[in-house]
C-alpha atoms as one frame of an Amber mdcrd trajectory, in Angstrom:
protein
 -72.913 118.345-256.056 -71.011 115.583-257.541 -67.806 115.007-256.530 -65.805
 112.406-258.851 -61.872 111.282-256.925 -59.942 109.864-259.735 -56.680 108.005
-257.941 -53.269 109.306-258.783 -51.217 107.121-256.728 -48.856 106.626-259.845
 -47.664 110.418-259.310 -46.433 109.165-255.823 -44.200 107.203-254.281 -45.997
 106.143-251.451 -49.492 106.301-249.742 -52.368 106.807-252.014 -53.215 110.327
-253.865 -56.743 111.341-255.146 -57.731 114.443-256.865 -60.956 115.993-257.690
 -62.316 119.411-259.228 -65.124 121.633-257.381 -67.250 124.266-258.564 -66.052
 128.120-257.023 -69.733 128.731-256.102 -69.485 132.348-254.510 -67.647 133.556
-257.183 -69.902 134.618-260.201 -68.326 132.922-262.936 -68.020 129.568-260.801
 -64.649 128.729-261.715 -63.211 125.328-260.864 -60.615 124.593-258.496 -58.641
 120.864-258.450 -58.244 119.384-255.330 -55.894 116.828-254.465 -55.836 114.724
-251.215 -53.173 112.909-250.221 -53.293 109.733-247.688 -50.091 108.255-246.040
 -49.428 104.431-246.005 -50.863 103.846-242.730 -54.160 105.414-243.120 -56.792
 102.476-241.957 -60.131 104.544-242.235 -60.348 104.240-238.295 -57.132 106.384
-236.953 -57.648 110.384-236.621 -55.152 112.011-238.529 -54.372 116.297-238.686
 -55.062 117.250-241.867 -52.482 119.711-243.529 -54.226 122.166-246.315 -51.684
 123.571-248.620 -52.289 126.478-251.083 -50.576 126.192-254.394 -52.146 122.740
-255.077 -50.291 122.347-258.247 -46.769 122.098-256.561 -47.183 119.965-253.687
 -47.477 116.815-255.940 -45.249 115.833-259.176 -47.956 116.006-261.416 -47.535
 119.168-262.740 -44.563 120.870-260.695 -41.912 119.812-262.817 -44.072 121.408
-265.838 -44.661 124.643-264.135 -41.140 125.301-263.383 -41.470 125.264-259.780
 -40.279 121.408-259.156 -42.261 119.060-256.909 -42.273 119.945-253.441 -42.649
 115.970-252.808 -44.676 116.333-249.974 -45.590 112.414-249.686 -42.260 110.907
-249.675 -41.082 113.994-246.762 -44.099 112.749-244.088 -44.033 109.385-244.831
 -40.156 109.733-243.645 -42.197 110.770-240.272 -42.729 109.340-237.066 -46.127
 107.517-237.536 -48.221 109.759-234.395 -46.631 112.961-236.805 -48.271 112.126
-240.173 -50.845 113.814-241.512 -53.564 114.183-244.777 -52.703 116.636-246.981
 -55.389 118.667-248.959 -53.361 120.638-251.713 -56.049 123.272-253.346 -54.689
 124.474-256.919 -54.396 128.101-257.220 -54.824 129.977-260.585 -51.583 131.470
-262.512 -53.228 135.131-262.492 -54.117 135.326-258.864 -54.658 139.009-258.578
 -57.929 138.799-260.325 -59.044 136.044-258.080 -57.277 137.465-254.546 -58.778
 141.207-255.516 -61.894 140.353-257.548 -64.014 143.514-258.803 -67.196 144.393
-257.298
């Protein structure tokens, strides 16, 4: 599987934001899901960090919240404003609009 990050760091105001699509293999149709990963300022490569995974992908991050009605939840700018040993990666995983299908698939 090919996995292509395209940098969003534009949609943030600080640290660096990446977002990629996978394929839903398990489910039959093998929808796609966008991912986006987020990385705070004083990532290095080297440090450990917790990684926070957030479900409603589409909000965490200003690119499409503001569209969607929901407003961005501005996750970057909120644990940047952290103590450094407190910030974390955060993996935001889109969600679809009609989740019932998806949370209650038929056999």
């Amino acid at each position: 599987m090919d996995i292509v990050f395209a940098e969003r760091s534009e949609l943030v105001d600080c640290g660096k934001l990446y977002t990629f699509e996978i394929a839903m293999k398990p489910i039959p149709d093998e929808r796609k899901r966008t991912i986006r990963v987020w990385l705070p300022d004083i990532y290095d490569g080297v440090r450990r960090f917790p990684v926070l995974y957030m479900h409603d992908g589409q909000y965490v991050f200003p690119e499409n919240g503001p569209m969607q009605g929901m407003g961005s939840w501005q996750f970057a700018r909120k644990i940047s404003e952290l103590e450094p040993e407190l910030q974390c990666i955060v993996v935001a995983i889109d969600m679809e609009r009609l989740r019932l299908p998806e949370a209650l698939p038929l056999a």
